[in-house]
Coordinates of C-alpha atoms and ligand atoms in Angstrom, one line a residue:
M261 CA 0.0 0.0 0.0
W262 CA 2.8 2.4 1.0
I263 CA 4.9 1.6 -2.1
S264 CA 1.9 2.1 -4.5
F265 CA 1.0 5.4 -2.8
T266 CA 4.6 6.6 -2.9
C267 CA 5.0 5.6 -6.6
L268 CA 1.7 7.5 -7.3
A269 CA 3.0 10.6 -5.5
V270 CA 6.3 10.5 -7.3
F271 CA 4.6 9.9 -10.7
I272 CA 2.2 12.9 -10.1
V273 CA 5.1 15.2 -9.1
L274 CA 7.3 14.2 -12.0
L275 CA 4.4 14.6 -14.5
F276 CA 3.7 18.0 -13.0
W277 CA 7.4 18.9 -13.3
I278 CA 7.6 17.9 -16.9
L279 CA 4.4 19.6 -17.9
L280 CA 5.1 22.8 -15.9
G281 CA 8.7 22.9 -16.9
N282 CA 7.9 22.7 -20.6
S283 CA 5.1 25.2 -20.5
V284 CA 7.1 27.7 -18.5
R285 CA 10.1 27.4 -20.7
N286 CA 8.1 27.7 -23.9
N287 CA 6.1 30.6 -22.7
Y288 CA 9.1 32.5 -21.4
K289 CA 11.0 31.8 -24.7
S290 CA 8.1 33.0 -26.9
E291 CA 7.4 36.1 -24.8
N292 CA 11.1 37.1 -24.8
T293 CA 11.3 36.5 -28.5
S294 CA 8.3 38.7 -29.4
G295 CA 9.5 41.3 -26.9
L296 CA 12.9 41.4 -28.6
E297 CA 11.3 41.6 -32.0
H298 CA 9.3 44.6 -30.9
T299 CA 12.4 46.3 -29.5
A300 CA 14.2 45.6 -32.8
W301 CA 11.3 47.2 -34.7
T302 CA 11.3 50.3 -32.4
I303 CA 15.1 50.7 -33.0
A304 CA 14.7 50.3 -36.8
Q305 CA 12.0 53.0 -36.7
N306 CA 14.4 55.2 -34.9
Y307 CA 17.3 54.6 -37.4
G308 CA 18.8 57.8 -38.8
Q309 CA 17.5 60.0 -36.0
D310 CA 19.8 62.3 -34.1
D311 CA 19.4 60.5 -30.8
F312 CA 19.7 57.0 -32.4
E313 CA 23.0 56.1 -30.8
N314 CA 21.8 57.4 -27.5
N315 CA 18.6 55.5 -27.7
L316 CA 20.5 52.3 -28.4
K317 CA 22.4 52.7 -25.2
L318 CA 19.3 53.4 -23.2
I319 CA 17.4 50.5 -24.7
S320 CA 20.3 48.1 -24.1
E321 CA 20.4 49.1 -20.4
S322 CA 16.6 49.0 -19.8
E323 CA 15.9 45.9 -21.8
K324 CA 19.2 44.2 -20.6
C325 CA 20.0 43.2 -24.2
F326 CA 23.1 43.3 -26.4
I327 CA 22.8 45.6 -29.4
Q328 CA 25.2 45.8 -32.4
I329 CA 25.0 47.7 -35.7
V330 CA 27.0 45.7 -38.2
S331 CA 27.9 46.7 -41.8
E332 CA 28.1 44.2 -44.6
E333 CA 31.9 44.3 -44.5
N334 CA 31.3 42.8 -41.0
S335 CA 32.7 45.8 -39.3
I336 CA 30.9 46.6 -36.1
L337 CA 29.7 50.2 -36.1
S338 CA 28.1 50.3 -32.7
M339 CA 27.8 48.0 -29.7
Y340 CA 25.9 48.5 -26.5
G341 CA 25.3 46.3 -23.4
G342 CA 26.3 42.7 -23.5
D343 CA 27.9 40.1 -21.3
E344 CA 31.6 40.4 -20.8
N345 CA 32.0 36.6 -20.2
F346 CA 30.5 35.9 -23.5
N347 CA 32.0 37.1 -26.7
Q348 CA 28.8 38.1 -28.3
T349 CA 30.5 39.7 -31.3
D350 CA 31.4 36.3 -32.5
G351 CA 28.5 34.5 -31.0
T352 CA 25.5 36.5 -32.1
V353 CA 26.4 37.5 -35.6
A354 CA 26.3 34.3 -37.6
E355 CA 29.0 34.1 -40.2
D356 CA 26.5 33.6 -43.1
I357 CA 24.1 36.2 -41.7
F358 CA 24.0 38.3 -44.9
I359 CA 23.4 35.2 -47.1
K360 CA 20.5 34.2 -44.8
L361 CA 19.1 37.8 -45.0
D362 CA 19.2 37.4 -48.8
N363 CA 16.5 34.8 -48.5
S364 CA 14.4 36.7 -46.0
N365 CA 12.2 39.8 -46.0
G366 CA 14.9 41.8 -44.3
W367 CA 14.6 40.4 -40.8
L368 CA 15.1 37.1 -39.0
T369 CA 15.2 35.5 -35.6
Y370 CA 17.3 32.6 -34.4
Y371 CA 18.6 31.0 -31.2
I372 CA 22.1 30.3 -30.2
E373 CA 23.5 28.3 -27.3
D374 CA 26.5 29.2 -25.1
D375 CA 27.7 25.6 -24.5
I376 CA 30.3 26.7 -21.9
R377 CA 27.8 28.4 -19.5
N378 CA 24.8 26.5 -20.8
I379 CA 22.8 29.6 -21.7
E380 CA 20.5 30.1 -24.6
Y381 CA 20.2 33.5 -26.4
V382 CA 17.5 34.8 -28.8
V383 CA 18.9 36.9 -31.6
R384 CA 16.9 39.2 -33.9
V385 CA 18.5 40.6 -37.0
V386 CA 16.9 43.5 -39.0
V387 CA 18.3 45.2 -42.1
L388 CA 18.4 48.9 -41.3
A389 CA 19.8 50.3 -44.6
N390 CA 21.3 49.4 -47.9
W391 CA 24.0 51.7 -49.2
Q392 CA 24.5 50.6 -52.8
G393 CA 24.5 46.9 -52.0
S394 CA 26.3 47.2 -48.7
R395 CA 23.8 46.6 -45.9
E396 CA 23.8 47.8 -42.4
I397 CA 22.1 45.6 -40.0
L398 CA 20.8 45.6 -36.4
V399 CA 21.7 42.5 -34.3
I400 CA 20.0 42.5 -31.0
S401 CA 20.2 39.6 -28.6
K402 CA 19.0 38.7 -25.2
S403 CA 19.9 35.9 -22.7
L404 CA 17.2 33.4 -21.8
A405 CA 19.2 32.4 -18.7
N406 CA 16.3 33.6 -16.5
V407 CA 14.1 30.8 -17.6
D408 CA 16.7 28.3 -16.5
Y409 CA 17.0 30.1 -13.2
M410 CA 13.2 29.9 -12.9
M411 CA 13.3 26.2 -13.7
Q412 CA 15.9 25.7 -11.0
I413 CA 13.6 27.4 -8.5
I414 CA 10.6 25.3 -9.7
S415 CA 12.7 22.1 -9.4
S416 CA 13.8 22.9 -5.9
R417 CA 10.2 23.7 -4.9
L418 CA 9.1 20.5 -6.6
I419 CA 11.6 18.5 -4.5
F420 CA 9.8 19.9 -1.4
A421 CA 6.5 19.0 -3.0
L422 CA 7.8 15.5 -3.6
I423 CA 8.9 15.1 0.0
G424 CA 5.5 16.5 1.1
A425 CA 3.7 14.1 -1.2
I426 CA 5.6 11.1 0.1
I427 CA 4.8 12.1 3.7
V428 CA 1.1 12.6 2.8
A429 CA 1.2 9.2 0.9
S430 CA 2.6 7.5 4.0
I431 CA 0.0 9.1 6.3
L432 CA -2.8 8.2 3.8
S433 CA -1.6 4.6 3.4
F434 CA -1.4 4.3 7.2
I435 CA -5.0 5.6 7.6
I436 CA -6.3 3.4 4.8
T437 CA -4.5 0.3 6.1
R438 CA -5.9 1.0 9.6
Y439 CA -9.5 1.9 8.6
F440 CA -9.9 -0.1 5.4
T441 CA -7.5 -2.9 4.7
S442 CA -7.3 -4.2 8.3
P443 CA -11.1 -4.4 8.7
I444 CA -11.3 -6.1 5.3
N445 CA -8.6 -8.6 6.3
R446 CA -10.4 -9.3 9.5
L447 CA -13.7 -9.8 7.6
T448 CA -11.9 -12.1 5.1
E449 CA -10.7 -14.2 8.1
Q450 CA -14.2 -14.2 9.6
A451 CA -15.8 -15.1 6.2
R452 CA -13.3 -18.0 5.9
E453 CA -14.5 -19.2 9.3
M454 CA -18.1 -19.0 8.1
A455 CA -17.1 -21.0 4.9
E456 CA -15.7 -23.7 7.2
G457 CA -19.1 -24.1 8.8
N458 CA -19.1 -21.7 11.8
Y459 CA -22.2 -19.7 11.1
R460 CA -22.2 -18.2 14.5
V461 CA -19.0 -16.3 13.8
T462 CA -19.1 -12.6 14.9
F463 CA -18.3 -10.1 12.1
S464 CA -16.5 -7.0 13.3
E465 CA -18.3 -3.7 12.5
D466 CA -15.5 -1.2 12.4
G467 CA -14.0 0.7 9.4
F468 CA -15.5 2.6 6.6
Y469 CA -19.2 2.7 5.7
E470 CA -18.7 0.2 2.9
V471 CA -16.9 -2.2 5.1
R472 CA -19.6 -2.0 7.7
E473 CA -22.2 -2.7 5.0
L474 CA -20.2 -5.7 3.8
S475 CA -20.0 -6.9 7.4
N476 CA -23.8 -6.6 7.8
T477 CA -24.4 -8.5 4.5
L478 CA -22.0 -11.3 5.7
K479 CA -23.9 -11.3 9.0
K480 CA -27.2 -11.7 7.2
A481 CA -25.7 -14.5 5.0
A482 CA -24.4 -16.3 8.1
E483 CA -27.8 -16.0 9.7
E484 CA -29.4 -17.4 6.5
F485 CA -26.9 -20.3 6.4
D486 CA -27.5 -21.0 10.0
A487 CA -31.3 -21.0 9.5
T488 CA -30.9 -23.2 6.4
E489 CA -28.6 -25.6 8.2
A490 CA -31.1 -25.8 11.1
L491 CA -33.9 -26.4 8.6
R492 CA -31.8 -29.1 6.8
K493 CA -31.1 -30.9 10.1
D494 CA -34.8 -30.5 11.0
F495 CA -35.8 -31.7 7.5
V496 CA -33.6 -34.8 7.7
A497 CA -34.8 -35.6 11.3
N498 CA -38.5 -35.1 10.3
I499 CA -38.2 -37.1 7.1
S500 CA -36.5 -40.0 8.8
H501 CA -39.0 -39.9 11.6
D502 CA -42.0 -39.6 9.3
M503 CA -40.8 -42.3 7.0
K504 CA -39.9 -44.6 9.8
T505 CA -43.4 -44.8 11.2
P506 CA -45.2 -46.1 8.1
L507 CA -42.2 -48.3 7.2
T508 CA -42.4 -49.9 10.7
V509 CA -46.1 -50.5 10.3
I510 CA -45.5 -52.0 6.8
K511 CA -42.7 -54.2 8.2
M512 CA -44.7 -55.3 11.2
S513 CA -47.8 -56.1 9.1
A514 CA -45.7 -58.1 6.6
E515 CA -44.1 -60.0 9.5
M516 CA -47.5 -60.7 11.0
I517 CA -48.8 -62.1 7.7
Q518 CA -45.6 -64.3 7.5
T519 CA -45.7 -65.7 11.0
V520 CA -49.3 -65.4 12.4
S521 CA -52.1 -64.6 10.0
G522 CA -50.8 -66.2 6.9
E523 CA -53.6 -68.7 6.7
D524 CA -56.3 -66.5 8.3
R525 CA -57.8 -64.8 5.2
E526 CA -59.6 -62.1 7.2
K527 CA -56.6 -61.1 9.3
R528 CA -54.3 -61.3 6.3
N529 CA -56.5 -59.0 4.3
M530 CA -56.7 -56.5 7.1
Q531 CA -52.9 -56.4 7.4
L532 CA -52.5 -56.2 3.6
D533 CA -54.9 -53.2 3.8
R534 CA -52.7 -51.5 6.3
I535 CA -49.7 -52.1 4.2
L536 CA -51.5 -50.6 1.2
K537 CA -52.6 -47.5 3.2
E538 CA -49.2 -46.9 4.8
S539 CA -47.4 -47.3 1.4
E540 CA -49.8 -44.8 -0.2
K541 CA -49.2 -42.4 2.7
L542 CA -45.4 -42.9 2.2
R543 CA -45.8 -42.3 -1.6
D544 CA -47.9 -39.1 -1.0
F545 CA -45.3 -37.9 1.5
I546 CA -42.5 -38.4 -1.0
D547 CA -44.5 -36.7 -3.7
D548 CA -45.3 -33.7 -1.5
T549 CA -41.7 -33.4 -0.4
M550 CA -40.5 -33.4 -4.0
Y551 CA -43.3 -30.9 -4.9
L552 CA -42.3 -28.6 -2.1
S553 CA -38.6 -28.6 -2.9
K554 CA -39.4 -27.9 -6.6
L555 CA -41.7 -25.0 -5.5
Q556 CA -39.1 -23.6 -3.2
S557 CA -36.2 -24.0 -5.6
K558 CA -38.4 -22.3 -8.3
T559 CA -37.9 -25.2 -10.7
M560 CA -41.6 -25.9 -10.8
P561 CA -43.1 -25.0 -14.2
F562 CA -45.3 -22.0 -13.4
T563 CA -47.4 -19.9 -15.8
M564 CA -49.5 -17.0 -14.7
D565 CA -52.7 -16.8 -16.7
K566 CA -56.3 -15.6 -16.3
V567 CA -58.1 -18.3 -14.1
N568 CA -61.8 -18.5 -13.6
L569 CA -61.9 -19.5 -9.9
S570 CA -65.7 -20.2 -10.1
N571 CA -65.1 -23.0 -12.6
L572 CA -62.0 -24.3 -11.0
I573 CA -63.7 -24.6 -7.6
K574 CA -66.7 -26.4 -9.2
S575 CA -64.4 -28.9 -10.9
V576 CA -62.5 -29.6 -7.7
I577 CA -65.7 -30.1 -5.8
F578 CA -66.8 -32.5 -8.6
S579 CA -63.6 -34.6 -8.1
F580 CA -64.6 -35.1 -4.4
E581 CA -68.0 -36.6 -5.4
V582 CA -66.9 -40.1 -4.7
H583 CA -66.0 -39.1 -1.1
M584 CA -69.3 -37.3 -0.7
V585 CA -71.2 -40.5 -1.5
S586 CA -68.9 -43.0 0.3
E587 CA -68.2 -40.9 3.4
N588 CA -71.7 -39.4 3.6
V589 CA -70.4 -35.8 3.3
Q590 CA -72.6 -32.9 2.7
M591 CA -70.9 -30.3 0.5
E592 CA -72.5 -27.0 -0.3
F593 CA -71.2 -24.1 -2.3
V594 CA -72.2 -20.5 -2.8
L595 CA -70.1 -19.0 -5.7
D596 CA -70.2 -15.7 -7.6
N597 CA -70.0 -16.3 -11.4
D598 CA -66.8 -15.7 -13.3
M599 CA -64.4 -14.9 -10.4
I600 CA -61.3 -14.1 -12.5
V601 CA -57.8 -13.9 -11.0
M602 CA -54.3 -14.1 -12.4
G603 CA -52.6 -17.3 -11.4
D604 CA -51.5 -20.8 -12.3
A605 CA -54.6 -23.0 -12.5
K606 CA -52.7 -26.2 -11.5
L607 CA -51.2 -24.7 -8.4
L608 CA -54.5 -23.1 -7.3
E609 CA -56.2 -26.4 -7.9
R610 CA -53.7 -27.9 -5.4
V611 CA -54.6 -25.2 -2.8
L612 CA -58.3 -26.0 -3.1
N613 CA -57.7 -29.7 -3.0
N614 CA -55.7 -29.4 0.1
F615 CA -58.2 -27.2 2.0
I616 CA -61.1 -29.5 1.0
S617 CA -59.3 -32.8 1.8
N618 CA -58.3 -31.4 5.2
A619 CA -61.9 -30.4 5.9
L620 CA -62.8 -34.0 5.1
K621 CA -59.9 -35.5 7.1
Y622 CA -60.5 -33.5 10.2
S623 CA -64.3 -33.8 10.4
G624 CA -66.1 -36.4 12.4
E625 CA -69.5 -37.9 11.7
N626 CA -72.0 -35.8 9.7
K627 CA -69.4 -34.0 7.7
K628 CA -70.6 -30.8 6.3
I629 CA -68.4 -28.6 4.1
I630 CA -69.4 -25.2 2.8
I631 CA -67.4 -23.4 0.1
K632 CA -68.0 -19.7 -0.5
G633 CA -66.5 -17.6 -3.3
F634 CA -67.3 -13.9 -3.7
S635 CA -66.0 -10.6 -4.8
K636 CA -65.2 -8.0 -2.2
N637 CA -63.4 -4.6 -2.5
G638 CA -61.7 -5.6 -5.7
E639 CA -60.6 -9.0 -4.3
I640 CA -61.9 -12.5 -4.8
V641 CA -62.4 -14.3 -1.5
V642 CA -62.6 -18.0 -1.2
E643 CA -63.7 -19.6 2.2
I644 CA -63.9 -23.3 3.1
Y645 CA -65.9 -24.1 6.3
D646 CA -66.1 -27.5 8.1
N647 CA -67.8 -28.7 11.2
G648 CA -64.8 -30.8 12.3
I649 CA -62.6 -31.1 15.3
G650 CA -61.2 -27.6 15.1
I651 CA -57.8 -26.3 16.2
E652 CA -56.7 -24.7 19.5
K653 CA -56.1 -20.9 19.3
E654 CA -52.5 -21.0 20.3
K655 CA -51.7 -23.7 17.7
I656 CA -53.4 -22.2 14.8
E657 CA -50.5 -20.0 13.8
N658 CA -48.2 -23.0 13.5
I659 CA -50.3 -25.1 11.1
W660 CA -48.6 -23.4 8.0
Q661 CA -45.2 -24.6 9.1
R662 CA -43.6 -27.6 7.4
Y663 CA -44.2 -30.9 9.2
Y664 CA -46.4 -29.2 11.8
Q665 CA -49.3 -31.4 13.1
V666 CA -51.5 -30.5 15.9
D667 CA -50.2 -32.6 18.9
N668 CA -53.6 -33.7 20.2
Y669 CA -54.1 -35.8 17.1
Y670 CA -50.6 -37.0 16.7
T671 CA -51.4 -40.6 17.5
T672 CA -54.2 -40.7 15.1
K673 CA -52.7 -38.5 12.5
V674 CA -53.8 -39.1 9.0
G675 CA -51.4 -36.9 7.0
M676 CA -47.8 -35.9 7.2
G677 CA -48.1 -32.2 8.1
I678 CA -46.8 -30.9 4.8
G679 CA -50.0 -29.9 2.9
L680 CA -50.6 -26.5 4.4
H681 CA -47.0 -25.6 4.0
I682 CA -47.3 -26.2 0.3
V683 CA -50.5 -24.2 0.3
K684 CA -48.7 -21.3 2.0
E685 CA -45.9 -21.4 -0.6
I686 CA -48.3 -21.4 -3.5
L687 CA -50.4 -18.6 -2.1
E688 CA -47.4 -16.5 -1.4
L689 CA -46.1 -17.1 -4.9
H690 CA -49.4 -15.6 -6.1
G691 CA -49.2 -12.7 -3.7
A692 CA -52.5 -13.9 -2.1
K693 CA -53.6 -13.3 1.5
Y694 CA -54.7 -16.3 3.5
G695 CA -55.6 -17.4 7.0
A696 CA -57.5 -19.8 9.2
E697 CA -60.0 -19.4 12.0
S698 CA -61.1 -22.2 14.2
E699 CA -62.9 -23.3 17.4
V700 CA -62.2 -26.7 19.0
G701 CA -65.2 -29.0 18.7
V702 CA -67.1 -26.5 16.4
G703 CA -65.1 -26.4 13.2
S704 CA -62.7 -24.4 11.1
K705 CA -62.7 -21.8 8.3
F706 CA -59.8 -21.6 5.9
W707 CA -59.7 -18.7 3.5
F708 CA -57.6 -17.0 0.9
S709 CA -58.1 -13.8 -1.3
M710 CA -56.6 -12.7 -4.5
E711 CA -56.8 -9.5 -6.6
E712 CA -59.8 -9.6 -9.0
I713 CA -59.1 -9.1 -12.7
Ligands
ADP1035 P1 -51.6 -33.0 7.2 O1 -51.0 -33.8 6.1 O2 -51.1 -33.5 8.5 O3 -53.0 -32.8 7.1 P2 -51.4 -30.2 6.8 O4 -50.3 -29.4 6.6 O5 -52.5 -30.2 5.7 O6 -50.9 -31.6 7.1 O7 -52.1 -29.7 8.1 C1 -51.4 -29.4 9.2 C2 -52.1 -29.7 10.5 O8 -53.2 -28.7 10.6 C3 -52.9 -31.0 10.5 O9 -52.0 -32.0 10.9 C4 -54.0 -30.7 11.4 O10 -53.6 -31.0 12.7 C5 -54.3 -29.3 11.2 N1 -55.5 -29.1 10.3 C6 -55.4 -28.8 9.0 N2 -56.7 -28.6 8.5 C7 -57.5 -28.8 9.5 C8 -59.0 -28.7 9.6 N3 -59.7 -28.4 8.6 N4 -59.5 -29.0 10.8 C9 -58.7 -29.2 11.9 N5 -57.4 -29.3 11.8 C10 -56.8 -29.1 10.7

């Protein structure tokens, strides 16, 4: 972290130095060049005046430039200002200056370098007069050393900036490590513990907002895993328990046939009947478990369409007709016409089947089942009433849980406690409301409601 931050700081300072250095140098150079060109133009305007020589002296002093008037024979007519360490007479007047001027409009600018002192000069040459082919020229030059001096100052300042940037980078990397990397490392360690199966691990909550958010998310994930794990254990325990009971009955009945009632036709048929019932129960249980897991893992084919609940309820009631006759059940229905909802007809059929078969299962003699369907406040409400054994108030909330069966009837239980859980899953998938009301010894009412289309 510290190395990357320091590299970044050095990179930024260097980039700044290169960009700033270049732009300062170029600006300074072009400003001095145009300033010198302007001075040369002023001098040329003044050529031939009485105070010309005097002006040259004044300008060379005020502008800190070196001025020479040179004739074509290369004799220096005047010379003002200049740098004694630099032989500007030789340096500034290029040997082929008059040839170069031939190809120009009478003026030109060039740069020369004093290699010994490493100073650059800008030189402006202007033709002042032409006496029968012999020209007189103005050669004015100025040192650009100041820009190098400025660059030296900038460089020394940038070294301070670099040191400052490295210090800031160190402080920043320290803060980030303390408040960001360390909490992330701690979280990684705790997440690893979770991955190894410890879902009760405590996730630390210090550090930046994002780290705290991540910690909260991991905490929720751990809680979910913990709940799923508990459910899985519960599921395995319940399945093995619920499968064991019918399997024991089947085994015992088979053994009885083998050892005791083999020849006794009546007893044998009774035990075979038990075997048949228990294996059917087992088959239903396995079917329901598969159905539920498909529903929960969302692999169940599921299509939302317009469903006419009035017709669906009638067809489900019709399928119970055999029971109505054989078990002497009285079934009444009061239904509005064309109760249309959005849903999956097959899944809704399963809901109705379950409610009605429960009403049948948990009713005693003189079974009476009433089914009502009506439209109310933009919703279709379906109610299933029975006059059965009822459910105690404190237990009614639990009946929607998987494998829940009301204790009182545990010994004589006829189902496996999975049906209402499937109903709950289906109704929730449809965004439906649902509930149950009951009174022990009087009967129960199961209901659900869905938005009317
Ligand atoms: P099961 O296969 O045991 O019927 P359900 O999930 O359908 O499973 O029902 C859960 C429990 O709710 C039942 O075991 C029963 O105790 C109670 N129950 C459901 N419907 C009724 C009802 N109509 N009357 C009385 N008790 C009921």
